[in-house]
Amino acid sequence: IMQVCQKDAQAGISGDAGAAKEYLKSLRNGPGRTTRDESFSNLNDAFAQCAARFLKDFQSRYGQVHITSAWRSQEDQHNVCPVAVPGKCGGPDSNHTKGLAIDEYPTSRNFDQLWGFAKQNPQYGVCFPFEGGDRYHMILAGDYGGETQHCKERGYADKPCSGVNFDPNSIRD
């Protein structure tokens, strides 16, 4: 656990979130991508903790995962996906711009294993809304946006990970 100053703690920034973001940052730069430091510091704290727990456990069982994208600025998102394409990218309202999505790539290339592990372990509270389309895209489970409906349809958890309080008001662009 990382220490945080009193003002950060009062604002809801925890040492757990900082440690989670550092762990996620250590997984960056998979095949063909370079992810900047602010892409991790701008992740939603609850999502960072859920994603870190999920990826640590997955990697301990199935091998390395690389993060190829995390938080994106509106400009970066526009360059990646200027308009929404169902099942492929979220356009300007992507969960990436809210700090609620990461794209990862298992070195085994076994996405079915990654998705299955998420479904079998709802305590991690993460989901992959576009299996087969944007297969890399992982978001926080719960009722706060359009992508989560796709998660429910595919059998994922319907709430964020246990032990982390997620405040939908904490979502920011």
mmCIF file of C-alpha atoms in Angstrom:
data_model
loop_
_atom_site.group_PDB
_atom_site.id
_atom_site.type_symbol
_atom_site.label_atom_id
_atom_site.label_comp_id
_atom_site.label_asym_id
_atom_site.label_seq_id
_atom_site.Cartn_x
_atom_site.Cartn_y
_atom_site.Cartn_z
ATOM 1 C CA ILE A 1 0.000 0.000 0.000
ATOM 2 C CA MET A 2 1.329 3.404 -0.963
ATOM 3 C CA GLN A 3 1.020 6.310 1.453
ATOM 4 C CA VAL A 4 -1.119 9.266 0.380
ATOM 5 C CA CYS A 5 -1.408 12.732 1.844
ATOM 6 C CA GLN A 6 -4.473 13.654 3.909
ATOM 7 C CA LYS A 7 -6.061 15.810 1.171
ATOM 8 C CA ASP A 8 -5.759 12.954 -1.324
ATOM 9 C CA ALA A 9 -7.334 10.519 1.135
ATOM 10 C CA GLN A 10 -10.223 12.944 1.710
ATOM 11 C CA ALA A 11 -10.699 13.171 -2.068
ATOM 12 C CA GLY A 12 -10.954 9.388 -2.276
ATOM 13 C CA ILE A 13 -7.472 8.747 -3.667
ATOM 14 C CA SER A 14 -6.069 5.717 -1.936
ATOM 15 C CA GLY A 15 -2.684 4.120 -1.809
ATOM 16 C CA ASP A 16 -4.311 0.985 -3.178
ATOM 17 C CA ALA A 17 -5.312 2.860 -6.324
ATOM 18 C CA GLY A 18 -1.809 4.265 -6.745
ATOM 19 C CA ALA A 19 -0.251 0.829 -6.382
ATOM 20 C CA ALA A 20 -2.771 -0.618 -8.855
ATOM 21 C CA LYS A 21 -1.947 2.053 -11.429
ATOM 22 C CA GLU A 22 1.785 1.418 -11.034
ATOM 23 C CA TYR A 23 1.207 -2.298 -11.550
ATOM 24 C CA LEU A 24 -0.872 -1.655 -14.667
ATOM 25 C CA LYS A 25 1.800 0.707 -15.957
ATOM 26 C CA SER A 26 4.334 -2.120 -15.606
ATOM 27 C CA LEU A 27 2.297 -4.127 -18.150
ATOM 28 C CA ARG A 28 2.231 -1.448 -20.844
ATOM 29 C CA ASN A 29 3.626 -1.376 -24.332
ATOM 30 C CA GLY A 30 2.569 -4.632 -25.825
ATOM 31 C CA PRO A 31 2.843 -5.452 -29.505
ATOM 32 C CA GLY A 32 2.904 -2.317 -31.640
ATOM 33 C CA ARG A 33 1.772 0.221 -29.035
ATOM 34 C CA THR A 34 3.286 2.782 -26.695
ATOM 35 C CA THR A 35 1.158 3.917 -23.755
ATOM 36 C CA ARG A 36 2.124 7.108 -21.905
ATOM 37 C CA ASP A 37 2.360 7.433 -18.103
ATOM 38 C CA GLU A 38 -0.698 9.713 -17.869
ATOM 39 C CA SER A 39 -2.743 6.964 -19.483
ATOM 40 C CA PHE A 40 -2.496 5.136 -16.163
ATOM 41 C CA SER A 41 -2.605 8.027 -13.702
ATOM 42 C CA ASN A 42 -5.896 9.166 -15.320
ATOM 43 C CA LEU A 43 -7.620 5.815 -14.887
ATOM 44 C CA ASN A 44 -10.579 5.752 -12.524
ATOM 45 C CA ASP A 45 -9.293 4.555 -9.130
ATOM 46 C CA ALA A 46 -11.884 1.791 -8.690
ATOM 47 C CA PHE A 47 -11.375 0.513 -12.222
ATOM 48 C CA ALA A 48 -7.587 0.504 -11.796
ATOM 49 C CA GLN A 49 -7.887 -1.616 -8.652
ATOM 50 C CA CYS A 50 -10.348 -4.062 -10.228
ATOM 51 C CA ALA A 51 -8.266 -4.377 -13.413
ATOM 52 C CA ALA A 52 -5.009 -4.854 -11.493
ATOM 53 C CA ARG A 53 -6.491 -7.593 -9.314
ATOM 54 C CA PHE A 54 -7.938 -9.346 -12.362
ATOM 55 C CA LEU A 55 -4.748 -9.150 -14.430
ATOM 56 C CA LYS A 56 -2.473 -10.219 -11.551
ATOM 57 C CA ASP A 57 -4.540 -13.329 -10.952
ATOM 58 C CA PHE A 58 -4.952 -14.093 -14.650
ATOM 59 C CA GLN A 59 -1.206 -13.765 -15.279
ATOM 60 C CA SER A 60 -0.321 -15.984 -12.331
ATOM 61 C CA ARG A 61 -2.333 -18.761 -13.983
ATOM 62 C CA TYR A 62 -2.085 -18.191 -17.729
ATOM 63 C CA GLY A 63 0.912 -15.999 -18.531
ATOM 64 C CA GLN A 64 1.838 -12.488 -19.546
ATOM 65 C CA VAL A 65 -0.624 -9.806 -20.614
ATOM 66 C CA HIS A 66 0.409 -6.502 -22.193
ATOM 67 C CA ILE A 67 -1.648 -3.329 -21.905
ATOM 68 C CA THR A 68 -1.771 -1.607 -25.266
ATOM 69 C CA SER A 69 -4.068 1.296 -24.319
ATOM 70 C CA ALA A 70 -5.588 2.829 -21.197
ATOM 71 C CA TRP A 71 -7.050 6.314 -20.610
ATOM 72 C CA ARG A 72 -7.113 8.441 -23.751
ATOM 73 C CA SER A 73 -7.572 12.169 -24.195
ATOM 74 C CA GLN A 74 -10.428 13.268 -26.449
ATOM 75 C CA GLU A 75 -7.858 14.039 -29.159
ATOM 76 C CA ASP A 76 -6.224 10.609 -28.862
ATOM 77 C CA GLN A 77 -9.623 8.930 -28.925
ATOM 78 C CA HIS A 78 -10.599 10.887 -32.032
ATOM 79 C CA ASN A 79 -7.399 9.730 -33.749
ATOM 80 C CA VAL A 80 -8.096 6.095 -32.826
ATOM 81 C CA CYS A 81 -11.812 6.139 -33.514
ATOM 82 C CA PRO A 82 -13.378 9.377 -34.809
ATOM 83 C CA VAL A 83 -16.922 7.956 -34.827
ATOM 84 C CA ALA A 84 -18.602 5.162 -32.918
ATOM 85 C CA VAL A 85 -18.581 1.811 -34.707
ATOM 86 C CA PRO A 86 -20.778 -0.714 -32.845
ATOM 87 C CA GLY A 87 -18.721 -3.624 -31.591
ATOM 88 C CA LYS A 88 -15.456 -2.013 -32.702
ATOM 89 C CA CYS A 89 -14.943 1.323 -30.930
ATOM 90 C CA GLY A 90 -16.898 3.807 -28.860
ATOM 91 C CA GLY A 91 -16.101 7.014 -30.694
ATOM 92 C CA PRO A 92 -15.746 10.224 -28.683
ATOM 93 C CA ASP A 93 -17.786 8.850 -25.750
ATOM 94 C CA SER A 94 -15.536 5.830 -25.261
ATOM 95 C CA ASN A 95 -14.941 4.552 -21.757
ATOM 96 C CA HIS A 96 -11.247 5.172 -22.481
ATOM 97 C CA THR A 97 -11.860 8.943 -22.195
ATOM 98 C CA LYS A 98 -13.520 8.378 -18.816
ATOM 99 C CA GLY A 99 -10.677 6.271 -17.419
ATOM 100 C CA LEU A 100 -12.891 3.180 -17.377
ATOM 101 C CA ALA A 101 -11.300 1.014 -20.071
ATOM 102 C CA ILE A 102 -8.038 -0.616 -20.987
ATOM 103 C CA ASP A 103 -7.036 -2.704 -23.961
ATOM 104 C CA GLU A 104 -4.818 -5.665 -23.273
ATOM 105 C CA TYR A 105 -3.276 -8.461 -25.218
ATOM 106 C CA PRO A 106 -2.465 -11.884 -23.739
ATOM 107 C CA THR A 107 0.823 -13.151 -25.151
ATOM 108 C CA SER A 108 -0.851 -16.551 -25.573
ATOM 109 C CA ARG A 109 -3.334 -14.839 -27.928
ATOM 110 C CA ASN A 110 -6.031 -16.857 -26.182
ATOM 111 C CA PHE A 111 -8.811 -14.314 -25.770
ATOM 112 C CA ASP A 112 -11.394 -17.019 -25.023
ATOM 113 C CA GLN A 113 -9.335 -17.885 -21.939
ATOM 114 C CA LEU A 114 -9.219 -14.222 -20.880
ATOM 115 C CA TRP A 115 -12.960 -13.739 -21.340
ATOM 116 C CA GLY A 116 -13.775 -17.050 -19.639
ATOM 117 C CA PHE A 117 -11.633 -16.176 -16.643
ATOM 118 C CA ALA A 118 -13.481 -12.861 -16.264
ATOM 119 C CA LYS A 119 -16.879 -14.578 -16.462
ATOM 120 C CA GLN A 120 -15.908 -17.293 -13.970
ATOM 121 C CA ASN A 121 -14.581 -14.717 -11.494
ATOM 122 C CA PRO A 122 -17.242 -12.029 -11.034
ATOM 123 C CA GLN A 123 -15.459 -10.769 -7.887
ATOM 124 C CA TYR A 124 -13.064 -8.890 -10.198
ATOM 125 C CA GLY A 125 -15.955 -6.880 -11.662
ATOM 126 C CA VAL A 126 -14.479 -6.467 -15.140
ATOM 127 C CA CYS A 127 -15.921 -7.399 -18.499
ATOM 128 C CA PHE A 128 -15.212 -7.521 -22.213
ATOM 129 C CA PRO A 129 -18.268 -6.042 -23.944
ATOM 130 C CA PHE A 130 -17.238 -6.785 -27.530
ATOM 131 C CA GLU A 131 -15.999 -10.371 -27.659
ATOM 132 C CA GLY A 132 -15.007 -11.123 -31.215
ATOM 133 C CA GLY A 133 -15.092 -7.446 -32.242
ATOM 134 C CA ASP A 134 -12.955 -5.178 -30.096
ATOM 135 C CA ARG A 135 -11.719 -8.231 -28.219
ATOM 136 C CA TYR A 136 -8.973 -6.336 -26.341
ATOM 137 C CA HIS A 137 -11.355 -3.860 -24.681
ATOM 138 C CA MET A 138 -11.965 -4.371 -20.928
ATOM 139 C CA ILE A 139 -14.235 -2.146 -18.831
ATOM 140 C CA LEU A 140 -15.532 -1.925 -15.283
ATOM 141 C CA ALA A 141 -18.722 -3.936 -14.809
ATOM 142 C CA GLY A 142 -21.848 -2.241 -13.471
ATOM 143 C CA ASP A 143 -24.748 -0.012 -14.483
ATOM 144 C CA TYR A 144 -23.198 3.230 -15.668
ATOM 145 C CA GLY A 145 -23.026 3.137 -19.464
ATOM 146 C CA GLY A 146 -24.039 1.538 -22.729
ATOM 147 C CA GLU A 147 -21.192 -0.953 -22.960
ATOM 148 C CA THR A 148 -22.208 -2.643 -19.731
ATOM 149 C CA GLN A 149 -25.415 -3.867 -21.366
ATOM 150 C CA HIS A 150 -23.245 -5.840 -23.806
ATOM 151 C CA CYS A 151 -21.442 -7.344 -20.799
ATOM 152 C CA LYS A 152 -24.682 -8.498 -19.213
ATOM 153 C CA GLU A 153 -25.766 -10.075 -22.492
ATOM 154 C CA ARG A 154 -22.514 -12.058 -22.557
ATOM 155 C CA GLY A 155 -22.766 -13.298 -18.963
ATOM 156 C CA TYR A 156 -20.307 -11.054 -17.125
ATOM 157 C CA ALA A 157 -20.603 -9.604 -13.626
ATOM 158 C CA ASP A 158 -23.095 -6.782 -13.239
ATOM 159 C CA LYS A 159 -21.213 -4.821 -10.577
ATOM 160 C CA PRO A 160 -17.670 -3.545 -9.978
ATOM 161 C CA CYS A 161 -15.231 -5.720 -8.072
ATOM 162 C CA SER A 162 -15.862 -6.549 -4.452
ATOM 163 C CA GLY A 163 -14.032 -4.491 -1.862
ATOM 164 C CA VAL A 164 -13.914 -1.334 -3.991
ATOM 165 C CA ASN A 165 -16.497 1.414 -3.736
ATOM 166 C CA PHE A 166 -17.302 2.724 -7.194
ATOM 167 C CA ASP A 167 -18.964 6.125 -7.392
ATOM 168 C CA PRO A 168 -20.435 6.748 -10.871
ATOM 169 C CA ASN A 169 -19.995 10.493 -10.191
ATOM 170 C CA SER A 170 -16.241 9.915 -10.273
ATOM 171 C CA ILE A 171 -16.373 9.359 -14.032
ATOM 172 C CA ARG A 172 -14.647 12.201 -15.810
ATOM 173 C CA ASP A 173 -13.695 13.026 -19.373
#
